[in-house]
mmCIF file of C-alpha atoms in Angstrom:
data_model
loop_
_atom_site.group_PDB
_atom_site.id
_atom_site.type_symbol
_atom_site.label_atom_id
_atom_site.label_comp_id
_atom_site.label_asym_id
_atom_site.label_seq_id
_atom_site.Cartn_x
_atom_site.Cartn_y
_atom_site.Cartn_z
ATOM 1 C CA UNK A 1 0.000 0.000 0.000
ATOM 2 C CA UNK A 2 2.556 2.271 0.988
ATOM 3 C CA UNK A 3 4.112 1.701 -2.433
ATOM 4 C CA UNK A 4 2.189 3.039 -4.727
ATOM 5 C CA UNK A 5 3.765 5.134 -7.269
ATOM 6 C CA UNK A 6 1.182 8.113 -7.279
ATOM 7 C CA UNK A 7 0.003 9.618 -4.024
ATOM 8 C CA UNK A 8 1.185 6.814 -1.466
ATOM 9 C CA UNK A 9 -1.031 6.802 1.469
ATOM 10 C CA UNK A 10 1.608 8.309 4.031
ATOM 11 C CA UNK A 11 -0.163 11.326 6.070
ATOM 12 C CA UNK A 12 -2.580 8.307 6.512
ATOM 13 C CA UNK A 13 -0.390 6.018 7.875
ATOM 14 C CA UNK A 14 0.822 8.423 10.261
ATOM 15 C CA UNK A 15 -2.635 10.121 10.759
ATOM 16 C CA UNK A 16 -4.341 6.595 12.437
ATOM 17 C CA UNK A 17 -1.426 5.976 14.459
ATOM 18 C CA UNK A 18 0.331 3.411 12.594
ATOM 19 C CA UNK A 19 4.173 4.690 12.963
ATOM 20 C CA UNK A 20 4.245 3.716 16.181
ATOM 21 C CA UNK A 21 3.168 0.378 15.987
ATOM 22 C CA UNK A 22 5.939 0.041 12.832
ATOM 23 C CA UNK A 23 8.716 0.960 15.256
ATOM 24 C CA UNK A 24 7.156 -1.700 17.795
ATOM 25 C CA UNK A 25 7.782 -4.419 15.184
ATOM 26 C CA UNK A 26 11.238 -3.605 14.692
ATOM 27 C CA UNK A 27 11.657 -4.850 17.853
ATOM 28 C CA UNK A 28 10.671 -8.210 17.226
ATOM 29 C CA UNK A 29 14.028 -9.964 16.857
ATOM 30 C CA UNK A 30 12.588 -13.583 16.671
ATOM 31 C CA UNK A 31 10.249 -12.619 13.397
ATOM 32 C CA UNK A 32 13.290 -10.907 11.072
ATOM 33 C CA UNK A 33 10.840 -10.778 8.170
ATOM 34 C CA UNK A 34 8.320 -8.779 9.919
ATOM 35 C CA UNK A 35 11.080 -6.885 10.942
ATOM 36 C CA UNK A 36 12.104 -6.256 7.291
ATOM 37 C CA UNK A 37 8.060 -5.384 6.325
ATOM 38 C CA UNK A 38 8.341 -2.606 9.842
ATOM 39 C CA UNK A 39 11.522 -1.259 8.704
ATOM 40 C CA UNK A 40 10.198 -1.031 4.420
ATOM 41 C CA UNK A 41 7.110 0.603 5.180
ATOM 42 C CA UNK A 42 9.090 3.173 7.625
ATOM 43 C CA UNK A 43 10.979 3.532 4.811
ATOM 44 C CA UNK A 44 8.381 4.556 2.696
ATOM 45 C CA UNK A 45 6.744 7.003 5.030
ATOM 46 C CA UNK A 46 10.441 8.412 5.837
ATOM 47 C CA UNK A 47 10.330 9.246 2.208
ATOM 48 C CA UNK A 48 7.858 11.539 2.261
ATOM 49 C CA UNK A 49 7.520 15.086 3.165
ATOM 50 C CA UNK A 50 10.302 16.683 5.931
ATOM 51 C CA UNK A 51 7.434 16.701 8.062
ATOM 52 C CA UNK A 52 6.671 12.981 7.458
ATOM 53 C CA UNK A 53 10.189 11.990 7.590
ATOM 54 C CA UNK A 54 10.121 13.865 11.526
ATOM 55 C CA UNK A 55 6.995 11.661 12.385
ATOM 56 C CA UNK A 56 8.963 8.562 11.470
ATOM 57 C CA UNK A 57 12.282 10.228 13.588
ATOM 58 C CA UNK A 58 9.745 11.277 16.439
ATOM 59 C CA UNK A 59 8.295 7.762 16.961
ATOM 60 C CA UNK A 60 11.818 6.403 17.869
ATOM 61 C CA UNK A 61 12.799 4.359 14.610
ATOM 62 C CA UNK A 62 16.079 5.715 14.171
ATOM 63 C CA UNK A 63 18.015 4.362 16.704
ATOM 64 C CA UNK A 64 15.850 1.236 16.320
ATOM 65 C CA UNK A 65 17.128 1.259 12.051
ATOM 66 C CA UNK A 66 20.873 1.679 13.650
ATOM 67 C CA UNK A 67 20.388 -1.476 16.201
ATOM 68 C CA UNK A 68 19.453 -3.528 13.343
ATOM 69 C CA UNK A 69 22.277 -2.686 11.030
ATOM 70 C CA UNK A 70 23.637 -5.550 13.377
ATOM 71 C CA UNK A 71 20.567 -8.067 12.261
ATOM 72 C CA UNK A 72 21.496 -11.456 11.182
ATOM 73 C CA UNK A 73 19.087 -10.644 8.287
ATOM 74 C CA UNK A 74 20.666 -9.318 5.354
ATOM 75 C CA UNK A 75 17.323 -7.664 4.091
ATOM 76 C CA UNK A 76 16.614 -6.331 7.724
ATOM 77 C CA UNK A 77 19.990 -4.535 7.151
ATOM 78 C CA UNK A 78 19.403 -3.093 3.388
ATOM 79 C CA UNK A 79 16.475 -1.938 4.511
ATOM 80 C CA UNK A 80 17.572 -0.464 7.478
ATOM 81 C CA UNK A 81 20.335 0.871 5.540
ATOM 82 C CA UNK A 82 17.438 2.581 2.946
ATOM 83 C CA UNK A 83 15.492 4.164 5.866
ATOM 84 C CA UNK A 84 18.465 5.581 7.139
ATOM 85 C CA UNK A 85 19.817 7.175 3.861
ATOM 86 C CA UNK A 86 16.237 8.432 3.439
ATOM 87 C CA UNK A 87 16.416 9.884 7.207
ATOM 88 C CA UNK A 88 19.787 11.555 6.814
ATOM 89 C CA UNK A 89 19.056 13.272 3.282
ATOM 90 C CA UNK A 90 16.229 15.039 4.994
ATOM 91 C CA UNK A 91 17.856 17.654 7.023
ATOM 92 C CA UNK A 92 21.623 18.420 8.645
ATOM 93 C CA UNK A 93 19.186 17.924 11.130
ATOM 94 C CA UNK A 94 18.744 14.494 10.951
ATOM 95 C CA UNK A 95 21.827 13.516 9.489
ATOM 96 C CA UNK A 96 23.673 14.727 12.776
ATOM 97 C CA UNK A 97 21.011 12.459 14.872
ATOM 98 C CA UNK A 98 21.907 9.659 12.499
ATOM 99 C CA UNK A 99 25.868 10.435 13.352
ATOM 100 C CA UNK A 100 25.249 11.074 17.001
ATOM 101 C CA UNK A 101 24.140 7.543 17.302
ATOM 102 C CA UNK A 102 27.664 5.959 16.185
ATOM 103 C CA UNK A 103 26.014 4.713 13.242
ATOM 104 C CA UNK A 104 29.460 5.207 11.045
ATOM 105 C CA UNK A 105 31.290 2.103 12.276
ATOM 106 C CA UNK A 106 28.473 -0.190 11.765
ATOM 107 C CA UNK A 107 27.702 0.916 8.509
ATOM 108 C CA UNK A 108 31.627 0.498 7.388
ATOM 109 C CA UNK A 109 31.046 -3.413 9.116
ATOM 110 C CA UNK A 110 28.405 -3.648 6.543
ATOM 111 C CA UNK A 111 30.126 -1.988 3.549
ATOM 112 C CA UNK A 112 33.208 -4.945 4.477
ATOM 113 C CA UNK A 113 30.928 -7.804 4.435
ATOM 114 C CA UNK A 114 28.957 -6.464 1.276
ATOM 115 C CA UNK A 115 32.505 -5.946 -0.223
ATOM 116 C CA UNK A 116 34.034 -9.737 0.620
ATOM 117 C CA UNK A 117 30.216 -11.014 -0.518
ATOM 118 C CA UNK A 118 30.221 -8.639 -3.513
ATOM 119 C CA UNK A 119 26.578 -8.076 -2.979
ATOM 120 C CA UNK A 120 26.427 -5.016 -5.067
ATOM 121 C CA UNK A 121 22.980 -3.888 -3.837
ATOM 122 C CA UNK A 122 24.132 -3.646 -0.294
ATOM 123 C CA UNK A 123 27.580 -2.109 -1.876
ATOM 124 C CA UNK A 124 25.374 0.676 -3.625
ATOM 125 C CA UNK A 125 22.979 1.680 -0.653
ATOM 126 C CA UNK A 126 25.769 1.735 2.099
ATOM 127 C CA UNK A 127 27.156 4.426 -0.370
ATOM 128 C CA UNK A 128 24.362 6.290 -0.908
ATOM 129 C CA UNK A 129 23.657 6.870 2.868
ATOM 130 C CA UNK A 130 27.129 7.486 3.484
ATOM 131 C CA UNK A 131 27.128 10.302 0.877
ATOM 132 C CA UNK A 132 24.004 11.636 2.749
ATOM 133 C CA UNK A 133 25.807 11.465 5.629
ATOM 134 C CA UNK A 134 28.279 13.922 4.420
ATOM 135 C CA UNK A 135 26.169 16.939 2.912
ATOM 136 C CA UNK A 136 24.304 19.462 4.050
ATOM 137 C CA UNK A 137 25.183 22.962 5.528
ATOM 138 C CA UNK A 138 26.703 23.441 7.773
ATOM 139 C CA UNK A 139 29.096 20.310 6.975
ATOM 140 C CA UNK A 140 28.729 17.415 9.521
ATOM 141 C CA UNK A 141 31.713 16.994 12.369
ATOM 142 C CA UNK A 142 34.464 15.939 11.033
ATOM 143 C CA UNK A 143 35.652 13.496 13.623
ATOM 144 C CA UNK A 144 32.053 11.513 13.325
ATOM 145 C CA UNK A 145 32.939 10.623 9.361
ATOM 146 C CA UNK A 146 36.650 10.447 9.896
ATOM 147 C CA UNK A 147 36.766 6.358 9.563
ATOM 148 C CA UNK A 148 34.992 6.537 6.159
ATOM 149 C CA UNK A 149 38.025 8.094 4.607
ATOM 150 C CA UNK A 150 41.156 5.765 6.952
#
C-alpha cells in the first residue's frame, strides 16, 4: 500500500497511528521478516515530506534502524540501511542524529561484508547513505565521518 507510485497513502499512515506500531515491530528480533516489512514501510513514510520523515524520527525508529544494522538478516539490514539514507538526506538535522548515534562504524562493518560477498545492492545503498551522511550545511563533524576516509 505504501508503495504506490502516485500519491502513497503516508499522512494516513501516520494520521491513524500506525508509525508507532511500525517501530514496535522492529523490535521483534525472533520474526526478522516482519522486521524487514516494519523497517520497508518506515521507509516509505520516511520518504515523504520533511514533516513525514520527523513523524517517522519522532516515533523512535532511528536508533531502532541503527540497532538492526547488526541483524542477522541481510534484508533487515538493506532496509535499514534505505530508511536511514532516506532519514539523513532530509535535514543536517537528521543527518547529525543519524551520526550522534555511532552509526558510522556499523555501517563500514556492513560496507566490508557487502565488499568480501560482492553483494552489489548492499555495496550501492551503504554508499548512498554514506554520501548523505556527508552533505548538508553546515558540513557534519568531522571526527564523526573520519573512519569513512582511513
Amino acid at each position: 500500500m505504501v508503495s504506490i507510485e502516485v500519491n502513497p497513502p503516508i499522512q494516513e499512515i501516520i494520521d491513524v497511528g500506525l508509525v508507532p506500531l511500525l517501530v514496535e515491530l522492529l523490535k521483534a528480533d525472533d520474526l526478522p521478516k516482519l522486521q524487514f516489512e516494519a523497517a520497508w514501510a518506515l521507509t516509505n513514510v520516511a520518504s515523504g515530506t520533511s514533516k513525514q520523515t520527523f513523524a517517522v524520527i519522532k516515533s523512535g525508529a532511528v536508533p531502532q534502524f541503527v540497532r538492526l544494522l547488526a541483524s542477522k538478516d541481510t534484508h533487515v539490514q538493506d532496509q535499514c540501511v534505505w530508511a536511514l539514507g532516506n532519514i539523513a538526506g532530509e535535514s543536517p538535522q537528521c543527518r547529525d542524529l543519524i551520526l550522534s548515534l555511532n552509526t558510522v562504524p556499523a555501517l563500514l562493518t556492513l560496507l566490508e561484508k557487502a565488499k568480501n560477498n560482492n553483494a552489489v545492492s548492499t555495496l550501492r545503498n551503504v554508499t548512498w547513505t554514506i554520501s548523505n551522511l556527508c552533505r548538508g550545511k553546515p558540513p557534519p563533524i568531522f571526527s564523526s565521518l573520519a573512519p569513512t576516509i582511513a
